[in-house]
Coordinates of C-alpha atoms and ligand atoms in Angstrom, one line a residue:
M1 CA 84.7 94.5 87.3
S2 CA 85.8 94.2 83.7
I3 CA 89.3 95.1 82.6
P4 CA 89.8 97.5 79.8
S5 CA 91.5 95.6 77.0
S6 CA 94.0 98.4 76.4
A7 CA 95.4 98.0 79.9
L8 CA 96.3 94.4 79.3
P9 CA 99.2 92.7 77.5
V10 CA 98.7 90.7 74.3
A11 CA 101.3 87.9 75.0
A12 CA 100.1 85.0 77.2
T13 CA 101.6 85.5 80.6
R14 CA 101.8 82.3 82.6
V15 CA 100.3 82.8 86.1
L16 CA 100.6 80.2 88.8
L17 CA 97.7 80.9 91.1
G18 CA 98.0 79.5 94.6
I19 CA 94.8 79.4 96.6
G20 CA 95.0 79.4 100.4
G21 CA 92.4 78.4 102.9
G22 CA 90.5 81.6 103.5
I23 CA 86.8 82.2 102.8
A24 CA 87.8 84.8 100.2
A25 CA 88.8 81.7 98.1
Y26 CA 85.3 81.9 96.5
K27 CA 86.5 85.1 94.8
S28 CA 89.5 83.3 93.3
A29 CA 87.2 81.6 90.8
E30 CA 86.4 85.1 89.4
L31 CA 90.1 85.9 89.6
V32 CA 90.9 83.0 87.2
R33 CA 88.3 84.5 84.8
R34 CA 89.8 88.0 85.0
L35 CA 93.3 86.7 84.5
R36 CA 92.2 84.6 81.5
D37 CA 90.2 87.6 80.1
G38 CA 93.6 89.5 80.3
G39 CA 95.2 86.8 78.1
A40 CA 97.0 84.9 80.9
D41 CA 97.5 81.1 80.9
V42 CA 96.5 80.1 84.4
R43 CA 97.4 77.0 86.4
V44 CA 95.9 76.6 89.9
V45 CA 97.5 75.1 93.0
M46 CA 95.2 74.6 96.1
T47 CA 96.3 74.1 99.7
A48 CA 94.7 71.4 101.8
S49 CA 92.6 74.0 103.6
A50 CA 91.5 75.7 100.4
Q51 CA 90.0 72.4 99.3
Q52 CA 87.8 72.5 102.4
L53 CA 86.3 75.7 101.2
V54 CA 86.1 75.6 97.4
G55 CA 86.1 72.8 94.8
E56 CA 88.9 71.7 92.6
A57 CA 86.5 71.1 89.7
T58 CA 85.5 74.8 89.5
F59 CA 89.1 75.9 89.1
Q60 CA 89.9 73.1 86.6
A61 CA 86.9 74.2 84.5
L62 CA 87.7 77.9 84.7
S63 CA 91.5 77.6 84.1
G64 CA 91.3 74.9 81.5
N65 CA 94.2 73.2 83.1
P66 CA 94.5 70.4 85.7
V67 CA 94.5 71.7 89.3
R68 CA 97.4 70.5 91.5
T69 CA 96.8 69.9 95.2
S70 CA 99.6 67.7 96.5
L71 CA 103.3 67.0 96.1
W72 CA 102.6 63.3 96.3
D73 CA 100.3 62.9 93.4
A74 CA 102.3 60.5 91.2
E75 CA 100.1 60.9 88.1
A76 CA 100.2 64.7 88.2
E77 CA 104.0 64.7 88.8
A78 CA 104.4 62.5 85.8
A79 CA 102.5 65.0 83.6
M80 CA 104.3 68.1 84.9
G81 CA 106.7 67.8 87.8
H82 CA 106.6 70.4 90.5
I83 CA 110.0 71.9 89.5
E84 CA 108.9 72.1 85.9
L85 CA 105.7 73.8 87.1
A86 CA 107.8 76.3 89.2
R87 CA 109.9 77.1 86.1
W88 CA 106.8 77.4 83.9
A89 CA 105.4 80.4 85.9
D90 CA 106.1 84.0 84.8
Q91 CA 104.3 85.2 87.9
L92 CA 103.4 83.6 91.2
L93 CA 100.2 84.9 92.7
I94 CA 98.7 83.7 96.0
A95 CA 95.1 84.8 96.6
P96 CA 93.9 84.5 99.2
A97 CA 97.1 84.5 101.2
T98 CA 96.2 83.5 104.7
A99 CA 98.1 84.4 107.9
D100 CA 99.4 80.8 108.1
L101 CA 100.6 80.7 104.5
M102 CA 102.4 84.0 105.0
A103 CA 104.1 82.7 108.1
R104 CA 105.2 79.6 106.3
L105 CA 106.5 81.6 103.3
A106 CA 108.3 84.1 105.6
A107 CA 110.0 81.1 107.4
G108 CA 111.0 79.7 104.0
M109 CA 109.2 76.4 104.6
A110 CA 108.4 73.9 101.9
D111 CA 105.9 71.7 103.7
D112 CA 103.3 71.5 100.9
L113 CA 103.1 71.8 97.2
L114 CA 102.4 75.6 97.1
T115 CA 105.2 76.6 99.5
T116 CA 107.6 74.2 97.7
L117 CA 106.7 75.9 94.3
V118 CA 107.4 79.4 95.8
L119 CA 110.9 78.3 96.9
A120 CA 111.6 76.6 93.6
S121 CA 110.6 79.5 91.4
K122 CA 112.5 82.7 90.4
A123 CA 109.2 84.4 89.2
P124 CA 107.9 87.5 91.0
L125 CA 105.6 86.7 93.9
W126 CA 102.4 88.6 94.6
L127 CA 100.3 88.1 97.7
A128 CA 96.7 89.1 98.1
P129 CA 96.2 88.7 101.9
A130 CA 92.8 87.9 103.3
M131 CA 92.2 87.2 107.0
N132 CA 90.4 88.5 110.1
Q133 CA 91.4 92.1 110.9
Q134 CA 92.8 91.0 114.3
M135 CA 95.0 88.3 112.7
W136 CA 96.2 90.9 110.2
A137 CA 97.1 93.4 113.0
H138 CA 98.9 90.7 115.1
P139 CA 102.6 91.5 115.5
A140 CA 103.5 88.0 114.3
T141 CA 101.7 88.6 111.0
Q142 CA 103.2 92.1 110.7
V143 CA 106.7 90.8 111.2
N144 CA 106.2 88.1 108.6
L145 CA 104.9 90.8 106.3
S146 CA 108.0 92.9 106.7
K147 CA 110.2 89.9 106.0
L148 CA 108.3 89.1 102.8
R149 CA 108.4 92.7 101.7
A150 CA 112.1 92.9 102.3
R151 CA 112.5 90.0 100.0
G152 CA 110.7 91.9 97.2
V153 CA 107.3 90.2 97.5
S154 CA 104.5 92.5 96.2
L155 CA 101.5 92.9 98.4
L156 CA 98.0 93.5 96.9
G157 CA 95.8 94.8 99.7
P158 CA 94.3 93.8 101.9
A159 CA 91.3 96.1 101.5
V160 CA 89.4 97.6 104.5
G161 CA 85.8 96.9 105.1
D162 CA 83.2 94.3 106.2
Q163 CA 84.5 90.8 106.8
A164 CA 82.8 87.4 106.5
C165 CA 83.3 87.0 110.3
G166 CA 81.3 90.1 111.0
D167 CA 84.3 92.3 111.9
V168 CA 85.2 95.5 110.1
G169 CA 88.7 96.5 109.3
P170 CA 91.7 95.6 107.1
G171 CA 91.8 92.0 105.9
R172 CA 89.4 91.7 103.0
M173 CA 90.9 90.3 99.8
L174 CA 91.1 92.9 97.0
E175 CA 88.6 92.6 94.2
P176 CA 89.6 90.1 91.5
G177 CA 89.7 92.8 88.8
A178 CA 92.2 94.9 90.8
I179 CA 94.4 91.9 91.5
A180 CA 94.4 90.8 87.8
R181 CA 95.1 94.4 86.6
A182 CA 98.1 94.7 88.9
V183 CA 99.6 91.3 88.1
L184 CA 99.1 91.5 84.3
G185 CA 99.9 95.2 84.2
A186 CA 103.4 94.4 85.7
C187 CA 104.1 92.2 82.7
S188 CA 102.6 94.6 80.2
D189 CA 104.7 95.5 77.3
D190 CA 104.0 99.2 77.7
V191 CA 107.4 100.3 76.3
E192 CA 107.2 103.8 77.6
L193 CA 106.7 102.7 81.2
A194 CA 109.0 99.7 81.1
G195 CA 111.7 101.7 82.9
L196 CA 109.4 101.8 86.0
A197 CA 109.7 98.0 86.5
G198 CA 111.3 97.5 89.9
M199 CA 111.9 101.2 90.5
P200 CA 111.4 102.3 94.1
L201 CA 109.2 105.4 93.9
L202 CA 107.8 107.8 96.6
V203 CA 104.6 109.7 95.8
S204 CA 102.7 112.2 98.0
A205 CA 99.0 112.9 97.5
G206 CA 96.0 114.7 99.0
P207 CA 95.7 117.8 101.2
T208 CA 97.2 118.4 104.6
F209 CA 95.0 119.3 107.6
E210 CA 96.3 121.8 110.1
D211 CA 94.5 121.6 113.4
I212 CA 93.2 124.7 115.1
D213 CA 91.5 122.9 118.0
P214 CA 90.2 119.3 118.6
V215 CA 87.4 119.8 116.2
R216 CA 88.5 122.4 113.6
Y217 CA 91.3 122.5 111.0
L218 CA 92.5 124.4 108.0
G219 CA 92.4 122.2 104.9
N220 CA 92.3 122.6 101.1
R221 CA 90.3 121.2 98.2
S222 CA 92.8 118.6 97.0
S223 CA 91.0 115.2 96.4
G224 CA 94.2 113.2 96.2
R225 CA 93.1 111.7 92.9
M226 CA 96.1 112.9 90.8
G227 CA 98.6 111.4 93.2
Y228 CA 96.6 108.2 93.6
A229 CA 96.4 107.8 89.8
I230 CA 100.2 108.3 89.6
A231 CA 100.7 105.7 92.3
E232 CA 98.3 103.2 90.7
I233 CA 99.8 103.5 87.2
A234 CA 103.3 103.3 88.4
A235 CA 102.6 100.2 90.6
T236 CA 100.8 98.6 87.6
A237 CA 104.0 99.1 85.6
G238 CA 105.9 97.3 88.2
A239 CA 107.3 100.2 90.3
K240 CA 107.7 99.7 94.1
V241 CA 105.5 102.5 95.2
T242 CA 105.2 104.1 98.6
L243 CA 102.4 106.6 98.9
V244 CA 102.4 109.2 101.6
S245 CA 98.8 110.3 101.8
G246 CA 97.0 113.3 103.4
P247 CA 93.4 112.7 104.6
V248 CA 91.4 111.5 101.5
S249 CA 88.5 109.1 100.9
L250 CA 90.2 107.0 98.2
A251 CA 91.1 103.3 98.2
T252 CA 94.7 102.3 98.3
P253 CA 95.7 101.2 94.7
A254 CA 96.7 97.6 94.4
G255 CA 100.3 96.9 95.1
V256 CA 101.0 100.3 96.7
R257 CA 102.3 100.7 100.3
R258 CA 100.4 103.6 101.8
I259 CA 101.4 105.8 104.8
D260 CA 98.6 108.0 106.1
V261 CA 99.5 111.5 107.5
R262 CA 97.5 114.5 108.6
S263 CA 99.5 117.7 108.8
A264 CA 102.4 119.1 106.7
L265 CA 104.8 118.3 109.6
D266 CA 103.6 114.7 109.6
M267 CA 104.0 114.6 105.9
Q268 CA 107.5 115.9 106.1
A269 CA 108.5 113.3 108.7
A270 CA 107.0 110.5 106.6
V271 CA 108.7 111.7 103.4
D272 CA 112.1 112.1 105.1
A273 CA 111.8 108.6 106.7
E274 CA 110.9 107.0 103.3
V275 CA 112.9 108.9 100.7
Q276 CA 116.2 106.9 101.1
G277 CA 116.8 104.5 98.3
K278 CA 114.0 106.0 96.1
V279 CA 114.8 106.8 92.5
A280 CA 112.2 109.5 92.3
F281 CA 109.8 111.5 94.5
I282 CA 106.6 112.8 92.9
S283 CA 105.1 115.4 95.2
A284 CA 101.5 115.7 94.2
A285 CA 100.3 116.7 97.7
A286 CA 98.7 120.1 98.2
V287 CA 100.8 120.9 101.3
A288 CA 99.4 123.7 103.5
D289 CA 101.8 126.6 103.5
F290 CA 100.7 127.8 107.0
R291 CA 99.6 126.2 110.2
P292 CA 98.2 127.7 113.4
A293 CA 101.0 128.9 115.7
L294 CA 99.1 127.3 118.6
V295 CA 96.7 124.4 118.6
S296 CA 94.1 124.9 121.3
G297 CA 93.8 121.8 123.5
S298 CA 90.0 122.4 124.0
K299 CA 87.3 123.6 121.6
I300 CA 87.5 127.3 121.0
K301 CA 84.3 129.1 122.3
K302 CA 82.5 131.5 120.1
G303 CA 82.4 134.1 122.9
D304 CA 83.9 137.1 121.1
A305 CA 82.7 138.6 117.8
E306 CA 86.1 138.1 116.3
L307 CA 88.8 135.4 116.5
E308 CA 92.3 135.9 115.4
V309 CA 94.3 132.7 114.6
K310 CA 98.0 133.4 114.1
L311 CA 99.5 131.3 111.4
V312 CA 103.2 130.3 111.0
R313 CA 104.9 129.0 107.8
N314 CA 105.2 125.2 107.3
P315 CA 108.4 123.9 106.0
D316 CA 108.7 123.4 102.2
I317 CA 109.1 119.6 102.1
L318 CA 110.4 119.6 98.5
A319 CA 112.7 122.6 98.8
E320 CA 114.3 121.1 101.9
L321 CA 114.6 117.7 100.4
S322 CA 116.3 119.1 97.3
Q323 CA 119.2 120.3 99.5
R324 CA 120.1 116.7 100.4
A325 CA 123.1 115.1 98.8
D326 CA 121.1 111.8 98.3
R327 CA 118.1 113.5 96.7
P328 CA 116.1 111.5 94.3
F329 CA 114.7 112.8 91.0
L330 CA 112.2 115.4 92.2
V331 CA 108.9 116.1 90.5
G332 CA 106.8 118.9 91.8
F333 CA 103.3 120.2 91.1
A334 CA 102.2 123.8 90.7
A335 CA 98.6 124.7 90.9
E336 CA 98.3 128.3 89.4
T337 CA 95.5 130.6 88.6
E338 CA 97.5 132.9 86.2
D339 CA 101.0 133.2 84.5
V340 CA 101.3 129.5 84.8
E341 CA 104.6 129.1 83.0
Q342 CA 106.4 131.9 84.8
H343 CA 105.3 130.7 88.3
A344 CA 106.0 127.1 87.5
R345 CA 109.5 127.9 86.1
E346 CA 110.2 130.0 89.2
K347 CA 109.3 127.0 91.5
L348 CA 111.4 124.7 89.3
S349 CA 114.5 126.7 90.0
S350 CA 113.8 128.0 93.6
K351 CA 113.0 124.4 94.8
R352 CA 115.7 122.9 92.6
L353 CA 113.4 120.4 91.0
D354 CA 114.0 118.1 88.1
M355 CA 110.5 118.6 86.7
I356 CA 107.4 120.5 87.5
A357 CA 103.8 119.7 86.4
A358 CA 101.7 122.8 86.3
N359 CA 98.0 123.1 86.0
R360 CA 95.7 126.0 85.8
V361 CA 93.2 125.8 88.7
G362 CA 89.9 127.4 88.6
M363 CA 89.5 126.2 85.0
H364 CA 86.2 124.2 84.6
G365 CA 86.6 120.5 84.6
S366 CA 90.3 120.2 85.6
G367 CA 92.5 120.3 88.6
F368 CA 91.2 120.1 92.1
E369 CA 88.3 117.9 93.0
S370 CA 88.0 116.8 89.3
A371 CA 88.3 113.4 87.6
E372 CA 90.2 115.1 84.7
N373 CA 93.3 117.2 84.5
A374 CA 95.5 119.0 81.9
L375 CA 99.1 119.7 82.7
T376 CA 102.1 121.5 81.2
V377 CA 105.3 119.9 82.3
Y378 CA 108.5 122.0 82.5
W379 CA 112.2 121.1 83.1
N380 CA 115.4 122.8 82.4
G381 CA 115.6 123.3 78.7
G382 CA 112.2 121.8 77.8
D383 CA 108.5 121.5 78.3
A384 CA 105.6 119.2 77.2
E385 CA 101.8 119.5 77.1
I386 CA 99.5 116.9 78.5
A387 CA 96.0 117.6 77.1
L388 CA 92.8 117.4 79.3
A389 CA 92.1 113.7 80.0
D390 CA 91.2 111.3 82.8
K391 CA 93.7 111.6 85.6
R392 CA 94.9 108.0 85.0
D393 CA 95.8 108.9 81.4
V394 CA 97.5 112.1 82.5
A395 CA 99.4 110.1 85.1
R396 CA 100.6 107.6 82.5
Q397 CA 101.9 110.4 80.3
L398 CA 103.6 112.2 83.2
L399 CA 105.3 109.0 84.3
A400 CA 106.4 108.3 80.7
L401 CA 108.0 111.8 80.6
M402 CA 109.6 111.2 84.0
V403 CA 111.1 107.9 82.9
R404 CA 112.5 109.6 79.7
R405 CA 114.0 112.5 81.8
I406 CA 115.6 110.1 84.3
A407 CA 117.1 108.0 81.4
D408 CA 118.4 111.2 79.7
R409 CA 120.0 112.3 83.0
D410 CA 121.6 108.9 83.7
G411 CA 122.8 108.7 80.1
H412 CA 124.3 112.2 80.4
N413 CA 126.0 111.4 83.7
Q414 CA 127.5 108.2 82.3
R415 CA 128.8 110.1 79.3
G416 CA 130.2 112.7 81.7
V417 CA 132.0 110.1 83.7
A418 CA 133.4 108.4 80.6
S419 CA 134.7 111.5 79.0
Ligands
LIG501 O1 102.5 125.2 97.1 P1 103.5 125.3 96.0 O2 102.9 125.8 94.7 O3 104.8 125.9 96.3 O4 103.7 123.7 95.7 C1 104.6 123.3 94.7 C2 105.2 121.9 95.0 O5 105.8 122.0 96.3 C3 104.2 120.8 95.1 O6 104.8 119.7 94.5 C4 104.0 120.6 96.6 O7 103.7 119.2 96.9 C5 105.3 121.0 97.2 N1 105.2 121.6 98.5 C6 106.0 121.1 99.6 N2 105.9 121.7 100.8 C7 105.2 122.8 101.0 C8 104.4 123.4 99.9 C9 104.5 122.7 98.7 O8 106.7 120.1 99.4 N3 105.1 123.4 102.2

């Protein structure tokens, strides 16, 4: 996968790439290429197990720098000591990160060169896990993962799919292009999105499915692409993104923590559980307004000529959230077929939102199920047009607007306190 040059920074970012002993290490050769294509200066450190799987010479040739494998290599230490190497790095990236490496990192061990470098460096740490799906699911790995996350480590993947061992499930290393984009994007000098670096963000995306019986449900035509694009661009700019997703067939963007839900009630529970500590919530999900009053436990038979399904209102997740004292900055979406501004402004005030992004649905080539979108964004006292473009471009512009509005609000509050 090639990286669009516009998405990458110009300045040379110094990436220390640690390679663990997983079979996905063969993809790390491509990763070095992708990082260098993006302008990064790359130095490689291999664990002892990685050396059993891939060759040092490959990484030396691709990175253009000597490869380090041991703490005890006197010649290498004389050239660049390990503390110097730890200080050199702007970003630490471990790909593949094996279960064993993650356990040693979680325990704070420094029993080889790579783990020692991690402890000796202040640079952000990215892990691209790769392991058998059973090892990934094991409670020991999951506990290590939570510890690492709590320390601010960014996870890239793993992806779900076929594994080298023949299993299918979560544990595949993300593709090198996606890893490089995430790591280099986070050091991108995109001034407009710079305010997103380190910002905890909650995003919802996709439809909700409201079950009628074990085989039927009420759904809607949301593809989830707009919300996923927002999550991807925000994570690339360094935000800590949690994505609450309805049922969609999209891959989790690199660096994003994803929570899958099905119904509006599930989504509300997940949003409520995750919202604390978030600076903003962007609600791009198309939440069903109604659900069947009763869900039949068995498949409804087509005996009668007519079937009546009684529907009851779902809670309005955003409107209820906006009543909370600790509410984050709230961004809603409004899909309208007519009188867009009037309806969007009504929702802005009735749901007490900070911003609302409105799109006209039913228009050819934009909105639901489309790769492109056009939005008009409203807030109290202002609005902005985002012209028809790829959803990732639209997401970028929407996030830039949001960052500006949050900065304005914070500046205003500070002035208010001072005066
Ligand atoms: O459906 P409606 O046009 O009211 O949606 C506007 C916004 O409210 C969207 O951001 C949507 O995610 C959110 N919403 C919600 N809970 C609902 C319905 C919509 O949070 N039950």
